[in-house]
Each structure stands twice: as structure tokens, then as C-alpha cells.
Short mmCIF file of N, CA, C and O in Angstrom, two decimals:
data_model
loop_
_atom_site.label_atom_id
_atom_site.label_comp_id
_atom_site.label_asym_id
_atom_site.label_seq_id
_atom_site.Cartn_x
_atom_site.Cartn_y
_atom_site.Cartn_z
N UNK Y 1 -26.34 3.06 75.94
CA UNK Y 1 -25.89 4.36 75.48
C UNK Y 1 -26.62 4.68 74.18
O UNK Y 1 -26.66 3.73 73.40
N UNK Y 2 -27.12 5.67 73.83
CA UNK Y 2 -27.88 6.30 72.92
C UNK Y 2 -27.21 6.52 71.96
O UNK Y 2 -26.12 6.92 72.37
N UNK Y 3 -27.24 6.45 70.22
CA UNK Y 3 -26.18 7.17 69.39
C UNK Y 3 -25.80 8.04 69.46
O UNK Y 3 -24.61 8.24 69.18
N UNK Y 4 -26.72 9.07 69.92
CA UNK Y 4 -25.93 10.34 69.60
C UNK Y 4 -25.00 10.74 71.00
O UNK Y 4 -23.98 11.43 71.09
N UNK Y 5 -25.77 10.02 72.05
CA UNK Y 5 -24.32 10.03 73.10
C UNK Y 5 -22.98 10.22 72.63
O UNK Y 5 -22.68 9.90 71.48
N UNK Y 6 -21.98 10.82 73.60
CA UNK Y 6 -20.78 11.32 73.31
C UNK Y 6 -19.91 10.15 74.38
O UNK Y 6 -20.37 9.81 75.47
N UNK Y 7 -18.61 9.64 73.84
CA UNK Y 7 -18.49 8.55 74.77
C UNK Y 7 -16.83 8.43 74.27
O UNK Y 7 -16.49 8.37 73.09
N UNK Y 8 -15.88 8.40 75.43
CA UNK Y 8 -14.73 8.80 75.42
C UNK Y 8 -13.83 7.77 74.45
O UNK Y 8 -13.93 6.58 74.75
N UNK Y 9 -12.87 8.12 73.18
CA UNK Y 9 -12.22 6.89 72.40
C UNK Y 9 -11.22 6.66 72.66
O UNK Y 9 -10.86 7.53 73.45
N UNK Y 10 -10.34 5.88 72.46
CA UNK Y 10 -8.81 5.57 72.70
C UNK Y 10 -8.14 6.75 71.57
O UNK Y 10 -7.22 7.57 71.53
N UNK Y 11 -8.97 6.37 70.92
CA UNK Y 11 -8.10 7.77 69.97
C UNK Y 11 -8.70 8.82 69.62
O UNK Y 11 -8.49 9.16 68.45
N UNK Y 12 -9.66 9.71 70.45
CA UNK Y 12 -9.96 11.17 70.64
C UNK Y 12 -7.96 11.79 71.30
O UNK Y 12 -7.78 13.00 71.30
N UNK Y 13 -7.32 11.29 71.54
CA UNK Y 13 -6.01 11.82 72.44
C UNK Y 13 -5.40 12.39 71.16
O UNK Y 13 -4.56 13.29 71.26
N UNK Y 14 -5.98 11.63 69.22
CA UNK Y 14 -5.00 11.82 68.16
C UNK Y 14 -5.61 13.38 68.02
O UNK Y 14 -4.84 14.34 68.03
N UNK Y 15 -6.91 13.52 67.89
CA UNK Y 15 -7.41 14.98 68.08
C UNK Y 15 -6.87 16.14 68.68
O UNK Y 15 -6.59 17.18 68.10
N UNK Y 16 -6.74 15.89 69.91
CA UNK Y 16 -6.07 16.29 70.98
C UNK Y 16 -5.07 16.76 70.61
O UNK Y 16 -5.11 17.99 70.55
N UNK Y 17 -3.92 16.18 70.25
CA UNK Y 17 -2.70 16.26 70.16
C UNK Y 17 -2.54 16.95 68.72
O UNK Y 17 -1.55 17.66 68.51
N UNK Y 18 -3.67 16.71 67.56
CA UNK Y 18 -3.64 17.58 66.10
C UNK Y 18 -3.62 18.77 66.89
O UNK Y 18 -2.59 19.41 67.08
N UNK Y 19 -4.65 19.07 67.32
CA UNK Y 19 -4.58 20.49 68.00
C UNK Y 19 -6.46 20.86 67.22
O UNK Y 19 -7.01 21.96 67.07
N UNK Y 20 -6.85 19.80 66.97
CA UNK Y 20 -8.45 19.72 66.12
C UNK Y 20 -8.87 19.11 66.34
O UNK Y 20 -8.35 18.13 66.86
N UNK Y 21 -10.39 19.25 66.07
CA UNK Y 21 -11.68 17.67 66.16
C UNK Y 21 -12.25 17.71 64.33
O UNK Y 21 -12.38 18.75 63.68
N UNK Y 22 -12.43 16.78 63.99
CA UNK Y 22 -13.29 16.46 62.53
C UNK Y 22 -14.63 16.57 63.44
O UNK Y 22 -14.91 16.87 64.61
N UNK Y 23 -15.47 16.05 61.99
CA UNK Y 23 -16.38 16.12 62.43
C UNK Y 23 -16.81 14.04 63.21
O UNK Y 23 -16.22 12.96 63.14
N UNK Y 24 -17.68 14.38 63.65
CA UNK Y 24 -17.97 13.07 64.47
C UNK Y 24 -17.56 12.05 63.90
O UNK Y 24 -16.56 11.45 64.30
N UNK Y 25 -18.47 11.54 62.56
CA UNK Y 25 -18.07 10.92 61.58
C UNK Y 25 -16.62 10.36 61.47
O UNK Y 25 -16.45 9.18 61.77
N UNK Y 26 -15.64 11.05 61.11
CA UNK Y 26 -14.65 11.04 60.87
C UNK Y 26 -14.05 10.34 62.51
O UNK Y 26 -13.46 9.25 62.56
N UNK Y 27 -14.29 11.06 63.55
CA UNK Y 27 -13.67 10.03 64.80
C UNK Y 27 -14.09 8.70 65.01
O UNK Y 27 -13.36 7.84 65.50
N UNK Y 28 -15.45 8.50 64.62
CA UNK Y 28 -16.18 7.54 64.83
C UNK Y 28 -15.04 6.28 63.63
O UNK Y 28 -14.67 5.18 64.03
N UNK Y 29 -14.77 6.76 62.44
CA UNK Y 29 -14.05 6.15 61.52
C UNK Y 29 -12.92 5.80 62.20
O UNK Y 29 -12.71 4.62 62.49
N UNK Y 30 -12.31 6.50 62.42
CA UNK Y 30 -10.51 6.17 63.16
C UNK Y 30 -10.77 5.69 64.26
O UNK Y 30 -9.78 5.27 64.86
N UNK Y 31 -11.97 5.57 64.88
CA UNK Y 31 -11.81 4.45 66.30
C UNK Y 31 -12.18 3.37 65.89
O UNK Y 31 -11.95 2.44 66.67
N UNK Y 32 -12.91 2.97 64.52
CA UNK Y 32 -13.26 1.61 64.30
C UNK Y 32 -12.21 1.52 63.38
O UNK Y 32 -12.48 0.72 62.48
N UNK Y 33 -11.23 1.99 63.28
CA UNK Y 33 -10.00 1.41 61.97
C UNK Y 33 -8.81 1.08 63.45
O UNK Y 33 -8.14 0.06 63.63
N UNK Y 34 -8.86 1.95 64.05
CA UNK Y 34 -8.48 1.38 65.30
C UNK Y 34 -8.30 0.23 65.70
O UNK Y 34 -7.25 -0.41 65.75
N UNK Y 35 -9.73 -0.16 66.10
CA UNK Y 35 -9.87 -1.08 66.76
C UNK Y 35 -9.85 -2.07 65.70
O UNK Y 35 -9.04 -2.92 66.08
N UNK Y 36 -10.38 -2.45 64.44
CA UNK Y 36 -9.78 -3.53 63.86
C UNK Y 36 -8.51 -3.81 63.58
O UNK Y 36 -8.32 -5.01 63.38
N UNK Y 37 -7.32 -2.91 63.46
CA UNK Y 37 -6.06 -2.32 63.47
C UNK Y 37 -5.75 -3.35 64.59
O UNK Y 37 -5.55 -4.52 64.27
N UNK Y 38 -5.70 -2.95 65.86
CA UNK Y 38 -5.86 -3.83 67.03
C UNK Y 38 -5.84 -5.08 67.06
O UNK Y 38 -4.93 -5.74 67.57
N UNK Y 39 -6.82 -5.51 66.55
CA UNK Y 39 -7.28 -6.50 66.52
C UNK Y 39 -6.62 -7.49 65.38
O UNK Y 39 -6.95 -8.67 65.25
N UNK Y 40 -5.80 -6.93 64.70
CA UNK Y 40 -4.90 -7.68 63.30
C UNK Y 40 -6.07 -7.89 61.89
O UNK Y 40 -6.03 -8.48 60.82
N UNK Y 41 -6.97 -7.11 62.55
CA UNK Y 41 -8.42 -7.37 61.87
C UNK Y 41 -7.89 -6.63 60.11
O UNK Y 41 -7.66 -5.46 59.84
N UNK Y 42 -7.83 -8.06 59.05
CA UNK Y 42 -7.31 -7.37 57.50
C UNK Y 42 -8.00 -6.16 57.22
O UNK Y 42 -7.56 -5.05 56.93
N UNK Y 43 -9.68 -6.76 57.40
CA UNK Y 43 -10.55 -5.85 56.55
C UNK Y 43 -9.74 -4.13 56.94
O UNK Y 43 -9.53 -3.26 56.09
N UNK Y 44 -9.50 -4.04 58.08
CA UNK Y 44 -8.55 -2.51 58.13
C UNK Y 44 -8.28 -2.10 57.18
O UNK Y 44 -8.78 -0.99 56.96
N UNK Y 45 -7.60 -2.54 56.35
CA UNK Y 45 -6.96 -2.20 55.30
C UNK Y 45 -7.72 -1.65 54.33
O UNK Y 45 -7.57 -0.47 53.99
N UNK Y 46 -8.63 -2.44 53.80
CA UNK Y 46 -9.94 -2.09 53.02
C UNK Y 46 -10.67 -0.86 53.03
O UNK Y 46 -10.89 0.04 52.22
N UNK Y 47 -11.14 -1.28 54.88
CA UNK Y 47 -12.02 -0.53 55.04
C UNK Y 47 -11.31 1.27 54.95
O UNK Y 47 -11.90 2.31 54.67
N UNK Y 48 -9.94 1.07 55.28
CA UNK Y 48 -9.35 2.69 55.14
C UNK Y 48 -9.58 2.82 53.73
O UNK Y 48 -10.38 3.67 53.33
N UNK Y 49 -8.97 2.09 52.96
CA UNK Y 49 -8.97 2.85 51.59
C UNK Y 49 -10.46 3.36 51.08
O UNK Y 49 -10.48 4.39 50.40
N UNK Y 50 -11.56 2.76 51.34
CA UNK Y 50 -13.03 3.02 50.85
C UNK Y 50 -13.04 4.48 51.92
O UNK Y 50 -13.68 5.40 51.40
N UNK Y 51 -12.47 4.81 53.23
CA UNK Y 51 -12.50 5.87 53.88
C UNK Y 51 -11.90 7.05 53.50
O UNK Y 51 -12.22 8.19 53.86
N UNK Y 52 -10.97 6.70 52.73
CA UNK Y 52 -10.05 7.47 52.35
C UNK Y 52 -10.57 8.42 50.94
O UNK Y 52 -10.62 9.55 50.45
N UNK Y 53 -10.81 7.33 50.78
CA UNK Y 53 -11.71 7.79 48.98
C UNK Y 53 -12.81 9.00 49.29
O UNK Y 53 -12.83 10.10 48.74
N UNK Y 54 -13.95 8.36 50.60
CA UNK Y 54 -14.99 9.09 50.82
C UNK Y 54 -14.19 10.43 51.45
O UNK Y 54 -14.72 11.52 51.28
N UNK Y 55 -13.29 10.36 51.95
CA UNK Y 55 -13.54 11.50 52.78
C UNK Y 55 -12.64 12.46 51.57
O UNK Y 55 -13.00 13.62 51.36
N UNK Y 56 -11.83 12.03 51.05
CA UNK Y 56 -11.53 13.38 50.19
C UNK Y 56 -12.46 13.88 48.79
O UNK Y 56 -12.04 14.66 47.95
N UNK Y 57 -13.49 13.39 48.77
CA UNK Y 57 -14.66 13.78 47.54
C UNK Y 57 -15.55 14.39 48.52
O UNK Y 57 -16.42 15.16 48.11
N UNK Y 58 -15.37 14.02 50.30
CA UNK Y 58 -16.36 14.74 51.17
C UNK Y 58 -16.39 15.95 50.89
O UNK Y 58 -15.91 16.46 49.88
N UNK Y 59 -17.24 16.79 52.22
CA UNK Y 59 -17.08 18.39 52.31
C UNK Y 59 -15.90 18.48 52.97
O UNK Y 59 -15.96 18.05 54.13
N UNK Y 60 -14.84 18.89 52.62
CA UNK Y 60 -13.01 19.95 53.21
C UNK Y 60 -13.50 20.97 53.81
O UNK Y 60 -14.09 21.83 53.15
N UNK Y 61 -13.35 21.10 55.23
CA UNK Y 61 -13.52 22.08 56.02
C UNK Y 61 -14.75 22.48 56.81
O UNK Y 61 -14.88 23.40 57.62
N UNK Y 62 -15.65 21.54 56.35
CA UNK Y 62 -16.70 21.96 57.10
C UNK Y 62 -16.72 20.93 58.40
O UNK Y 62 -16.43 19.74 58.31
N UNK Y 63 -17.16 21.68 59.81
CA UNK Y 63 -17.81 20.93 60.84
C UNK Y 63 -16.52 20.79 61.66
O UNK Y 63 -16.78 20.37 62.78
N UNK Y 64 -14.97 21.04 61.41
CA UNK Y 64 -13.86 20.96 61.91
C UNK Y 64 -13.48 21.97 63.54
O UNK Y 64 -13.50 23.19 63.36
N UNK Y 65 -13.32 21.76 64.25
CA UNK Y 65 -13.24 22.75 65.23
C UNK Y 65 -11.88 22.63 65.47
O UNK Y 65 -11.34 21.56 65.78
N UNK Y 66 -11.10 24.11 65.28
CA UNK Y 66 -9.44 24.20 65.48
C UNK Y 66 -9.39 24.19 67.20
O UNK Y 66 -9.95 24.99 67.96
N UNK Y 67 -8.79 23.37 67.45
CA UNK Y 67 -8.09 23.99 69.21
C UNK Y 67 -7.51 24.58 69.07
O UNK Y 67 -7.76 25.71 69.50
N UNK Y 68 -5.76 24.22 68.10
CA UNK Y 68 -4.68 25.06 68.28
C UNK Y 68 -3.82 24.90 67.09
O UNK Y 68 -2.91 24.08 66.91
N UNK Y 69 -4.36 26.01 66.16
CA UNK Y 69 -3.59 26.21 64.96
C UNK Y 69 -2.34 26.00 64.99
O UNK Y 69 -2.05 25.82 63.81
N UNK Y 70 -1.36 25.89 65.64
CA UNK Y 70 -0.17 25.74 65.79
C UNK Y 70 0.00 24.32 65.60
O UNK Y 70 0.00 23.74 64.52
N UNK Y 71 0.10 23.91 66.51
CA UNK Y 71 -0.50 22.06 66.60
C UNK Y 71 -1.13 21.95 65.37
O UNK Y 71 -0.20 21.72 64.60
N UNK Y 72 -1.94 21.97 64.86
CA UNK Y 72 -3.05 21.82 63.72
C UNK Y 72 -1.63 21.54 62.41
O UNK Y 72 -1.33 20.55 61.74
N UNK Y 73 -1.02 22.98 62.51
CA UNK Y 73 0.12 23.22 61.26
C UNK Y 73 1.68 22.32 61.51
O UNK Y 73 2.58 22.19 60.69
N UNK Y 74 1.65 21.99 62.41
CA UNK Y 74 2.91 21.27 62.90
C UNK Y 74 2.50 19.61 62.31
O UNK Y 74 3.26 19.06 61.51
N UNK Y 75 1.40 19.01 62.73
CA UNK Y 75 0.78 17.85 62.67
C UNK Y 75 1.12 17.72 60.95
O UNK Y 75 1.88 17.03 60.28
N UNK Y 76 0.33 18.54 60.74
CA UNK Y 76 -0.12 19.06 58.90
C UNK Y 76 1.93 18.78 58.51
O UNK Y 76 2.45 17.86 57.88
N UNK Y 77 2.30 19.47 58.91
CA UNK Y 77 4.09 19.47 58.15
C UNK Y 77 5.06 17.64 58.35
O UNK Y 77 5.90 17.16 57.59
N UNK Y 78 4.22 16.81 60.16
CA UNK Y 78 4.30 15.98 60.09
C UNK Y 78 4.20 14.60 58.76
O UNK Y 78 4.78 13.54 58.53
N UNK Y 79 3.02 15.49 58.14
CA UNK Y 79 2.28 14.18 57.29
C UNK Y 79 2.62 14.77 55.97
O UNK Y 79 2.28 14.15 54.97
N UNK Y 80 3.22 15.80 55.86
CA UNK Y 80 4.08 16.32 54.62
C UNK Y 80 2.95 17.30 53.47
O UNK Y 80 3.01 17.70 52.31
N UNK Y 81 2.22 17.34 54.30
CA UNK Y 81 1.01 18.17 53.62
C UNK Y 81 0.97 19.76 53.28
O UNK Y 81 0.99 20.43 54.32
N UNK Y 82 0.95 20.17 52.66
CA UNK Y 82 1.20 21.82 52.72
C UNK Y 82 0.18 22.35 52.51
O UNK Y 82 -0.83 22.26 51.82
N UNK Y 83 0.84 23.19 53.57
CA UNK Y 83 -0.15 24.40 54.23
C UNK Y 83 -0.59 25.91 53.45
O UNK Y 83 -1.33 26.80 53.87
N UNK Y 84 0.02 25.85 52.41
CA UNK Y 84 0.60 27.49 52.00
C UNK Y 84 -0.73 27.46 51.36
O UNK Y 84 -0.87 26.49 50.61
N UNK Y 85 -1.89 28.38 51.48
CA UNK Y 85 -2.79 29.19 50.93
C UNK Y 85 -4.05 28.25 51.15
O UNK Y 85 -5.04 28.09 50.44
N UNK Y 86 -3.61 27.60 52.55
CA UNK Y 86 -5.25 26.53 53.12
C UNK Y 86 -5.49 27.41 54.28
O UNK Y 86 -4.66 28.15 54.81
N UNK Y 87 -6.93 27.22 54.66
CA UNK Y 87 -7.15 27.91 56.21
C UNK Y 87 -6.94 26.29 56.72
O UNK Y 87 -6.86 25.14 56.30
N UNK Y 88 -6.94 27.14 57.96
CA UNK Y 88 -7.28 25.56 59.24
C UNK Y 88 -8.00 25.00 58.84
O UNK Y 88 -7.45 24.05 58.28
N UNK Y 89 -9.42 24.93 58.69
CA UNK Y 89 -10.30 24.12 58.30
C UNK Y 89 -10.15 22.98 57.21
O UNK Y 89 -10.70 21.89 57.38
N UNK Y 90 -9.15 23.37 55.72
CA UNK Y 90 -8.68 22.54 54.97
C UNK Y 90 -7.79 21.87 55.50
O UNK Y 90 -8.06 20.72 55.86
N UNK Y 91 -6.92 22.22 55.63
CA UNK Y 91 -5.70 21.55 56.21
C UNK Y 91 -5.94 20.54 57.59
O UNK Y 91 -5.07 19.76 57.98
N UNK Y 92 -7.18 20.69 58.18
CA UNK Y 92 -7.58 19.83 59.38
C UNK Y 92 -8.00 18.34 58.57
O UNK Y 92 -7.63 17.21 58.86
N UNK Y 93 -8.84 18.75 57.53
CA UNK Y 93 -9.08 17.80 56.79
C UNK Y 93 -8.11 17.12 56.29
O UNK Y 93 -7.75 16.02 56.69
N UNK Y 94 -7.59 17.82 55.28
CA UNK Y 94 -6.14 16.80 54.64
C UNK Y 94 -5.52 15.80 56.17
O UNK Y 94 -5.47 14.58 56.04
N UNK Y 95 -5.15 16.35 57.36
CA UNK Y 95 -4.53 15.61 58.04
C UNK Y 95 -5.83 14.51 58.82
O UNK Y 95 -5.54 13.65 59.64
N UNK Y 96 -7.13 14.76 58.38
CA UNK Y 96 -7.76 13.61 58.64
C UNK Y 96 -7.51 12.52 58.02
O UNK Y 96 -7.20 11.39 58.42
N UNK Y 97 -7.78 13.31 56.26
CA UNK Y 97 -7.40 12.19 55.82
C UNK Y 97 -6.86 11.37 55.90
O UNK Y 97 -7.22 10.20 55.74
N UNK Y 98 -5.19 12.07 56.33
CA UNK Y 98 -3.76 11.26 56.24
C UNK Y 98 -3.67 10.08 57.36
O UNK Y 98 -3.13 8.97 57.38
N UNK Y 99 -4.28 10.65 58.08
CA UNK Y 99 -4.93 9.64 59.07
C UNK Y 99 -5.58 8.35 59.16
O UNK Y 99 -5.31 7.38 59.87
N UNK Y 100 -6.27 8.49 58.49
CA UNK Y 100 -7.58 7.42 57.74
C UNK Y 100 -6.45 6.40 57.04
O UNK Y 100 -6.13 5.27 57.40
N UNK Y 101 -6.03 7.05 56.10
CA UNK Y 101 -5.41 6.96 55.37
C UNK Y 101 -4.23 5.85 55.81
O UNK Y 101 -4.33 4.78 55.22
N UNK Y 102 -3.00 5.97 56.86
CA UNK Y 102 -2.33 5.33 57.48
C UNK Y 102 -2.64 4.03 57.43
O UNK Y 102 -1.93 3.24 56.81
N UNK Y 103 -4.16 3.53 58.33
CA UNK Y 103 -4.73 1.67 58.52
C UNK Y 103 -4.52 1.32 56.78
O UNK Y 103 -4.48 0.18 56.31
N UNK Y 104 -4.41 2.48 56.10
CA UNK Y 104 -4.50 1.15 54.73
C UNK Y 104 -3.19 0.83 54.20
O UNK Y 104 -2.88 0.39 53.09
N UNK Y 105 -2.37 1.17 55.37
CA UNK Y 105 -0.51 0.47 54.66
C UNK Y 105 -0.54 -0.73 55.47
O UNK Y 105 -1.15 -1.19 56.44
N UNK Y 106 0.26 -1.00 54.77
CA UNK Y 106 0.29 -2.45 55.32
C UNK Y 106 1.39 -2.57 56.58
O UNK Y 106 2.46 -1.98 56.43
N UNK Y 107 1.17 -3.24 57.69
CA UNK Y 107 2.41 -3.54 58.49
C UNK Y 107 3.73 -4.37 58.24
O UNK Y 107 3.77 -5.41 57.57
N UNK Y 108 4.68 -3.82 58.80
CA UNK Y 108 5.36 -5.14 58.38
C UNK Y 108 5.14 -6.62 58.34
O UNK Y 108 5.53 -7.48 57.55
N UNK Y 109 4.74 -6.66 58.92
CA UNK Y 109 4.19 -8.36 59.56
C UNK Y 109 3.47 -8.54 58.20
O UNK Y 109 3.67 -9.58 57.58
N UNK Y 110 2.48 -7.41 57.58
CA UNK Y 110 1.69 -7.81 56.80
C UNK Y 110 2.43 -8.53 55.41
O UNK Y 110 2.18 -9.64 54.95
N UNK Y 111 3.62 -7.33 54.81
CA UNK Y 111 4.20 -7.24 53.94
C UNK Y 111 5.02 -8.55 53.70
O UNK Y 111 5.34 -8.82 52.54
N UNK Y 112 5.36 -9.31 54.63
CA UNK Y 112 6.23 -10.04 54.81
C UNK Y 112 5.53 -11.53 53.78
O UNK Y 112 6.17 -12.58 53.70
#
């Protein structure tokens, strides 16, 4: 398979269900936090927070494609993020972030 090939993730369905796509980048990130996630793999943890960092000093809003603003703003109220005076495009971001963001808490198992 070629890089720039397009190739189906276990978690393109979280997209889906935002009611948005980030940009590639950003999926490509949450399927490998994923899968070390999965895998009980620590570095997860790490590796979100260095993700987390990058993506909110990233570009906000660019390259985001809305499916369904509704979804998009529901997701967004999920993760406690507010919406009041963002377009879609910001607010797709913030809930990337929050996303990213998630692999770097610790599990219980971890905490213990």
C-alpha cells in the first residue's frame, strides 16, 4: 500500500459519529494512539500528550470537513467544550483535540 493510499481505521467510525473528518494527520494520530492504547502499550500516554501539545499550537480549522454540524456540536457539548462564537471548523478541532487528548489519562489499571 502506498502512503498516500486511503485505507479503512478502526477508528475512522469516531469521525463518523463526530459528524467530521480532521485532517489526515490527525486520524492517522488517533489510530496509532489506538492501537498502542490496545495494546497496553505506556508510551500512549506520552505519545498523546506531545499530540496534544502539537495539535493545539497547530492550524484550528483548517483542512476539517463538517458532515453534520449537529453531531459536530453535540460531540463538542459531550467533551464540555464551548461552542458559543466558534464556526465548525474550530470547534472540530477542539474536539480533536479532546480526543488525542483522552490516551493521555491514565486507566484505571494504570492508576492503581
Amino acid at each position: 500500500m502506498s502512503h498516500t493510499e486511503s485505507f479503512y481505521e478502526e477508528t475512522d467510525q469516531v469521525w463518523t459519529e463526530a459528524g467530521f473528518l480532521p485532517p489526515a494527520d490527525y486520524r492517522r494520530a488517533v489510530a496509532l494512539l489506538h492501537r498502542l492504547a490496545m495494546a497496553e502499550e505506556p508510551a500512549a500516554s506520552l505519545v498523546s500528550c506531545v499530540l496534544t501539545g502539537a495539535a493545539r499550537t497547530g492550524d484550528a480549522g483548517h483542512n476539517y470537513r463538517i458532515l453534520d454540524s449537529i453531531k459536530l456540536r453535540r460531540t463538542a457539548e459531550e467533551y464540555g467544550i464551548d461552542t458559543t462564537e466558534r464556526d465548525d471548523c474550530e470547534i472540530a478541532h477542539a474536539v480533536t483535540t479532546a480526543i488525542i487528548a483522552e490516551y493521555g489519562e491514565k486507566t484505571p489499571e494504570e492508576r492503581a
